[in-house]
Amino acid sequence: MTEFTERYKKLSNAELLEILANSKNYQPIAVETAEKEFENRNLSKIEINKAKSEIKSKQEEKLNIIEKRRQTEVKVKETAFKFFDTINPIQNEIQTPEKIIRLTTLIIGGLAIFSIFKQFSMLKYMFTDGLDKWDLGMLEYFFPLILLPLSIILFWKRKKIGWILLSIFLSYSAVNSLIFFFKNLGRQPSGIPALESLFPSVSPIVYLMNLLFFGGTLWLICKEDLRHIYKISKQTMFLTIVLTTVITLILIYAIIG
């Protein structure tokens, strides 16, 4: 009991009252000690009322904190629901072009975040300590990482330039996938573990799946009713895809021969 006695002597009147008011939450010996300490202090009604006021103020403060936290959680949930409701591509009342826009934004946006997160250390290095190492190969490597976030934001905002930039990215990625599909079609493992760990062989199926994904997405956003939203003519569509394909082929040839 000595341990509780010494400890409780240091407690304020309000703290002692709080222990007595919530006796179920404490050990019997702790409650008994608190009662004796409270009796020994021989408090006046004014002091007891003051202690009760302090307890009430603390309780109100706790309730305010809990309420603020609850309101914050509600706001976060409402914002999240509004966001997902906005981008939800399967709402019945939304027309097909709008569904395509929202679904494309959701998927490509997720791809952009994943790509940046995956390559963050490399990006940080190349934009700080590796500025002198920039060449055509590095430009080709980072081109999608820079283009993708910008294009998807502008595409989501229904900007014409957003459609063009996203089409450039999709065309570039589809051509890349097609070339590397054929390049890896007959490739055999080197048999050298060290070399394989540095340059692991990638199954042609992976590039084929990439080609289907990027090519399929490009086909979706090239639909006439969707292009109408972005004010994209057939001429602009063909010019964007053809020019991107030609430039991509030239770049890849210059890099890998």
GROMACS .gro file of C-alpha atoms in nm:
model
  257
    1MET     CA    1   0.000   0.000   0.000
    2THR     CA    2   0.298   0.230   0.059
    3GLU     CA    3   0.360   0.256  -0.313
    4PHE     CA    4   0.003   0.380  -0.382
    5THR     CA    5   0.007   0.607  -0.075
    6GLU     CA    6   0.319   0.792  -0.186
    7ARG     CA    7   0.200   0.815  -0.545
    8TYR     CA    8  -0.149   0.939  -0.458
    9LYS     CA    9  -0.015   1.211  -0.230
   10LYS     CA   10   0.125   1.376  -0.544
   11LEU     CA   11  -0.208   1.364  -0.729
   12SER     CA   12  -0.434   1.666  -0.756
   13ASN     CA   13  -0.778   1.672  -0.597
   14ALA     CA   14  -0.938   1.633  -0.939
   15GLU     CA   15  -0.723   1.330  -1.019
   16LEU     CA   16  -0.821   1.162  -0.692
   17LEU     CA   17  -1.189   1.230  -0.755
   18GLU     CA   18  -1.154   1.088  -1.104
   19ILE     CA   19  -1.013   0.763  -0.962
   20LEU     CA   20  -1.301   0.737  -0.717
   21ALA     CA   21  -1.557   0.813  -0.987
   22ASN     CA   22  -1.411   0.540  -1.210
   23SER     CA   23  -1.332   0.287  -0.935
   24LYS     CA   24  -1.426  -0.008  -1.162
   25ASN     CA   25  -1.121   0.067  -1.375
   26TYR     CA   26  -0.876   0.040  -1.082
   27GLN     CA   27  -0.758  -0.228  -0.842
   28PRO     CA   28  -0.942  -0.242  -0.507
   29ILE     CA   29  -0.625  -0.151  -0.318
   30ALA     CA   30  -0.575   0.155  -0.541
   31VAL     CA   31  -0.933   0.272  -0.480
   32GLU     CA   32  -0.901   0.217  -0.105
   33THR     CA   33  -0.580   0.420  -0.096
   34ALA     CA   34  -0.740   0.699  -0.300
   35GLU     CA   35  -1.036   0.712  -0.058
   36LYS     CA   36  -0.806   0.740   0.245
   37GLU     CA   37  -0.596   1.009   0.078
   38PHE     CA   38  -0.909   1.203  -0.017
   39GLU     CA   39  -1.040   1.182   0.343
   40ASN     CA   40  -0.702   1.289   0.484
   41ARG     CA   41  -0.707   1.605   0.274
   42ASN     CA   42  -1.031   1.711   0.445
   43LEU     CA   43  -1.140   1.922   0.149
   44SER     CA   44  -1.401   2.196   0.173
   45LYS     CA   45  -1.710   2.201  -0.051
   46ILE     CA   46  -1.550   2.479  -0.255
   47GLU     CA   47  -1.237   2.269  -0.316
   48ILE     CA   48  -1.445   1.962  -0.404
   49ASN     CA   49  -1.660   2.163  -0.646
   50LYS     CA   50  -1.346   2.310  -0.801
   51ALA     CA   51  -1.205   1.959  -0.850
   52LYS     CA   52  -1.534   1.846  -1.004
   53SER     CA   53  -1.525   2.146  -1.240
   54GLU     CA   54  -1.173   2.049  -1.348
   55ILE     CA   55  -1.289   1.693  -1.416
   56LYS     CA   56  -1.587   1.823  -1.613
   57SER     CA   57  -1.361   2.053  -1.817
   58LYS     CA   58  -1.125   1.765  -1.896
   59GLN     CA   59  -1.416   1.544  -1.998
   60GLU     CA   60  -1.556   1.817  -2.223
   61GLU     CA   61  -1.211   1.868  -2.375
   62LYS     CA   62  -1.183   1.494  -2.444
   63LEU     CA   63  -1.531   1.491  -2.596
   64ASN     CA   64  -1.437   1.789  -2.816
   65ILE     CA   65  -1.123   1.611  -2.933
   66ILE     CA   66  -1.322   1.293  -3.007
   67GLU     CA   67  -1.587   1.495  -3.191
   68LYS     CA   68  -1.326   1.681  -3.397
   69ARG     CA   69  -1.161   1.351  -3.482
   70ARG     CA   70  -1.498   1.205  -3.579
   71GLN     CA   71  -1.577   1.507  -3.798
   72THR     CA   72  -1.235   1.477  -3.963
   73GLU     CA   73  -1.296   1.107  -4.031
   74VAL     CA   74  -1.639   1.186  -4.174
   75LYS     CA   75  -1.491   1.455  -4.400
   76VAL     CA   76  -1.216   1.220  -4.517
   77LYS     CA   77  -1.472   0.945  -4.588
   78GLU     CA   78  -1.702   1.188  -4.769
   79THR     CA   79  -1.411   1.319  -4.977
   80ALA     CA   80  -1.300   0.964  -5.058
   81PHE     CA   81  -1.654   0.858  -5.152
   82LYS     CA   82  -1.697   1.168  -5.368
   83PHE     CA   83  -1.365   1.098  -5.538
   84PHE     CA   84  -1.444   0.733  -5.609
   85ASP     CA   85  -1.797   0.826  -5.708
   86THR     CA   86  -1.650   1.075  -5.954
   87ILE     CA   87  -1.411   0.827  -6.112
   88ASN     CA   88  -1.639   0.523  -6.079
   89PRO     CA   89  -1.666   0.393  -6.437
   90ILE     CA   90  -1.959   0.157  -6.375
   91GLN     CA   91  -2.227   0.403  -6.269
   92ASN     CA   92  -2.544   0.326  -6.464
   93GLU     CA   93  -2.629   0.688  -6.536
   94ILE     CA   94  -2.292   0.764  -6.696
   95GLN     CA   95  -2.269   0.738  -7.075
   96THR     CA   96  -2.012   0.507  -7.233
   97PRO     CA   97  -1.751   0.772  -7.337
   98GLU     CA   98  -1.752   0.909  -6.982
   99LYS     CA   99  -1.706   0.558  -6.844
  100ILE     CA  100  -1.406   0.506  -7.072
  101ILE     CA  101  -1.253   0.836  -6.960
  102ARG     CA  102  -1.296   0.751  -6.593
  103LEU     CA  103  -1.175   0.393  -6.625
  104THR     CA  104  -0.873   0.503  -6.830
  105THR     CA  105  -0.790   0.773  -6.575
  106LEU     CA  106  -0.818   0.526  -6.289
  107ILE     CA  107  -0.602   0.255  -6.447
  108ILE     CA  108  -0.340   0.474  -6.616
  109GLY     CA  109  -0.327   0.701  -6.310
  110GLY     CA  110  -0.253   0.398  -6.093
  111LEU     CA  111   0.014   0.289  -6.341
  112ALA     CA  112   0.171   0.637  -6.324
  113ILE     CA  113   0.186   0.633  -5.943
  114PHE     CA  114   0.331   0.280  -5.941
  115SER     CA  115   0.595   0.369  -6.204
  116ILE     CA  116   0.708   0.684  -6.022
  117PHE     CA  117   0.722   0.501  -5.688
  118LYS     CA  118   0.920   0.215  -5.842
  119GLN     CA  119   1.171   0.444  -6.015
  120PHE     CA  120   1.183   0.717  -5.749
  121SER     CA  121   1.543   0.652  -5.634
  122MET     CA  122   1.666   0.646  -5.993
  123LEU     CA  123   1.474   0.965  -6.074
  124LYS     CA  124   1.617   1.140  -5.768
  125TYR     CA  125   1.970   1.037  -5.862
  126MET     CA  126   1.942   1.137  -6.227
  127PHE     CA  127   1.797   1.480  -6.146
  128THR     CA  128   2.061   1.556  -5.879
  129ASP     CA  129   2.393   1.368  -5.898
  130GLY     CA  130   2.349   1.214  -6.241
  131LEU     CA  131   2.286   1.523  -6.455
  132ASP     CA  132   2.613   1.468  -6.644
  133LYS     CA  133   2.505   1.115  -6.740
  134TRP     CA  134   2.205   1.219  -6.950
  135ASP     CA  135   2.212   1.085  -7.305
  136LEU     CA  136   1.963   0.959  -7.565
  137GLY     CA  137   1.920   0.630  -7.380
  138MET     CA  138   1.837   0.807  -7.053
  139LEU     CA  139   1.595   1.039  -7.230
  140GLU     CA  140   1.417   0.739  -7.382
  141TYR     CA  141   1.413   0.566  -7.041
  142PHE     CA  142   1.260   0.858  -6.849
  143PHE     CA  143   1.032   0.983  -7.127
  144PRO     CA  144   0.732   0.767  -7.022
  145LEU     CA  145   0.777   0.853  -6.652
  146ILE     CA  146   0.760   1.225  -6.725
  147LEU     CA  147   0.493   1.204  -6.993
  148LEU     CA  148   0.254   0.967  -6.815
  149PRO     CA  149   0.154   1.176  -6.507
  150LEU     CA  150   0.121   1.495  -6.713
  151SER     CA  151  -0.089   1.328  -6.982
  152ILE     CA  152  -0.331   1.157  -6.742
  153ILE     CA  153  -0.395   1.476  -6.543
  154LEU     CA  154  -0.473   1.674  -6.858
  155PHE     CA  155  -0.674   1.382  -6.999
  156TRP     CA  156  -0.885   1.375  -6.682
  157LYS     CA  157  -0.946   1.749  -6.717
  158ARG     CA  158  -1.082   1.683  -7.069
  159LYS     CA  159  -0.806   1.889  -7.231
  160LYS     CA  160  -0.724   1.833  -7.596
  161ILE     CA  161  -0.352   1.829  -7.520
  162GLY     CA  162  -0.423   1.561  -7.257
  163TRP     CA  163  -0.571   1.330  -7.521
  164ILE     CA  164  -0.275   1.395  -7.753
  165LEU     CA  165  -0.013   1.333  -7.481
  166LEU     CA  166  -0.187   1.015  -7.365
  167SER     CA  167  -0.208   0.892  -7.725
  168ILE     CA  168   0.164   0.961  -7.764
  169PHE     CA  169   0.238   0.760  -7.449
  170LEU     CA  170   0.014   0.470  -7.552
  171SER     CA  171   0.150   0.462  -7.908
  172TYR     CA  172   0.508   0.481  -7.781
  173SER     CA  173   0.446   0.201  -7.528
  174ALA     CA  174   0.264  -0.020  -7.781
  175VAL     CA  175   0.546   0.014  -8.038
  176ASN     CA  176   0.806  -0.057  -7.769
  177SER     CA  177   0.618  -0.367  -7.657
  178LEU     CA  178   0.584  -0.491  -8.016
  179ILE     CA  179   0.955  -0.448  -8.090
  180PHE     CA  180   1.071  -0.616  -7.769
  181PHE     CA  181   0.819  -0.894  -7.821
  182PHE     CA  182   0.990  -0.991  -8.147
  183LYS     CA  183   1.336  -0.919  -8.005
  184ASN     CA  184   1.280  -1.164  -7.716
  185LEU     CA  185   1.082  -1.420  -7.916
  186GLY     CA  186   1.377  -1.649  -7.982
  187ARG     CA  187   1.600  -1.543  -7.697
  188GLN     CA  188   1.744  -1.820  -7.481
  189PRO     CA  189   1.881  -1.782  -7.126
  190SER     CA  190   2.257  -1.717  -7.128
  191GLY     CA  191   2.322  -1.985  -6.867
  192ILE     CA  192   2.546  -1.744  -6.675
  193PRO     CA  193   2.385  -1.674  -6.334
  194ALA     CA  194   2.564  -1.340  -6.283
  195LEU     CA  195   2.455  -1.215  -6.625
  196GLU     CA  196   2.100  -1.338  -6.576
  197SER     CA  197   2.072  -1.154  -6.243
  198LEU     CA  198   2.178  -0.828  -6.410
  199PHE     CA  199   1.981  -0.876  -6.732
  200PRO     CA  200   1.707  -1.130  -6.661
  201SER     CA  201   1.529  -1.270  -6.964
  202VAL     CA  202   1.169  -1.155  -7.002
  203SER     CA  203   0.908  -1.383  -7.151
  204PRO     CA  204   0.767  -1.258  -7.485
  205ILE     CA  205   0.420  -1.312  -7.332
  206VAL     CA  206   0.486  -1.015  -7.101
  207TYR     CA  207   0.549  -0.787  -7.398
  208LEU     CA  208   0.247  -0.932  -7.576
  209MET     CA  209   0.025  -0.853  -7.276
  210ASN     CA  210   0.170  -0.500  -7.265
  211LEU     CA  211   0.099  -0.459  -7.635
  212LEU     CA  212  -0.262  -0.570  -7.590
  213PHE     CA  213  -0.308  -0.338  -7.292
  214PHE     CA  214  -0.157  -0.024  -7.447
  215GLY     CA  215  -0.298  -0.097  -7.792
  216GLY     CA  216  -0.643  -0.171  -7.650
  217THR     CA  217  -0.645   0.148  -7.443
  218LEU     CA  218  -0.535   0.349  -7.746
  219TRP     CA  219  -0.817   0.195  -7.950
  220LEU     CA  220  -1.069   0.290  -7.678
  221ILE     CA  221  -0.969   0.656  -7.661
  222CYS     CA  222  -0.968   0.677  -8.041
  223LYS     CA  223  -1.341   0.606  -8.059
  224GLU     CA  224  -1.528   0.884  -8.235
  225ASP     CA  225  -1.770   0.969  -7.953
  226LEU     CA  226  -1.482   0.998  -7.706
  227ARG     CA  227  -1.266   1.202  -7.945
  228HIS     CA  228  -1.561   1.437  -7.984
  229ILE     CA  229  -1.532   1.530  -7.614
  230TYR     CA  230  -1.168   1.632  -7.669
  231LYS     CA  231  -1.234   1.794  -8.010
  232ILE     CA  232  -0.990   1.555  -8.178
  233SER     CA  233  -1.033   1.512  -8.553
  234LYS     CA  234  -0.938   1.199  -8.749
  235GLN     CA  235  -0.646   1.386  -8.901
  236THR     CA  236  -0.511   1.481  -8.556
  237MET     CA  237  -0.559   1.123  -8.436
  238PHE     CA  238  -0.373   0.963  -8.728
  239LEU     CA  239  -0.101   1.229  -8.726
  240THR     CA  240  -0.037   1.178  -8.353
  241ILE     CA  241  -0.018   0.799  -8.378
  242VAL     CA  242   0.187   0.787  -8.700
  243LEU     CA  243   0.439   1.053  -8.592
  244THR     CA  244   0.483   0.889  -8.251
  245THR     CA  245   0.535   0.548  -8.413
  246VAL     CA  246   0.795   0.682  -8.657
  247ILE     CA  247   0.986   0.879  -8.392
  248THR     CA  248   0.978   0.582  -8.153
  249LEU     CA  249   1.117   0.350  -8.420
  250ILE     CA  250   1.395   0.599  -8.498
  251LEU     CA  251   1.483   0.636  -8.128
  252ILE     CA  252   1.488   0.261  -8.067
  253TYR     CA  253   1.699   0.202  -8.377
  254ALA     CA  254   1.944   0.473  -8.264
  255ILE     CA  255   1.974   0.316  -7.918
  256ILE     CA  256   1.975  -0.060  -7.981
  257GLY     CA  257   2.041  -0.070  -8.356
   0.00000   0.00000   0.00000
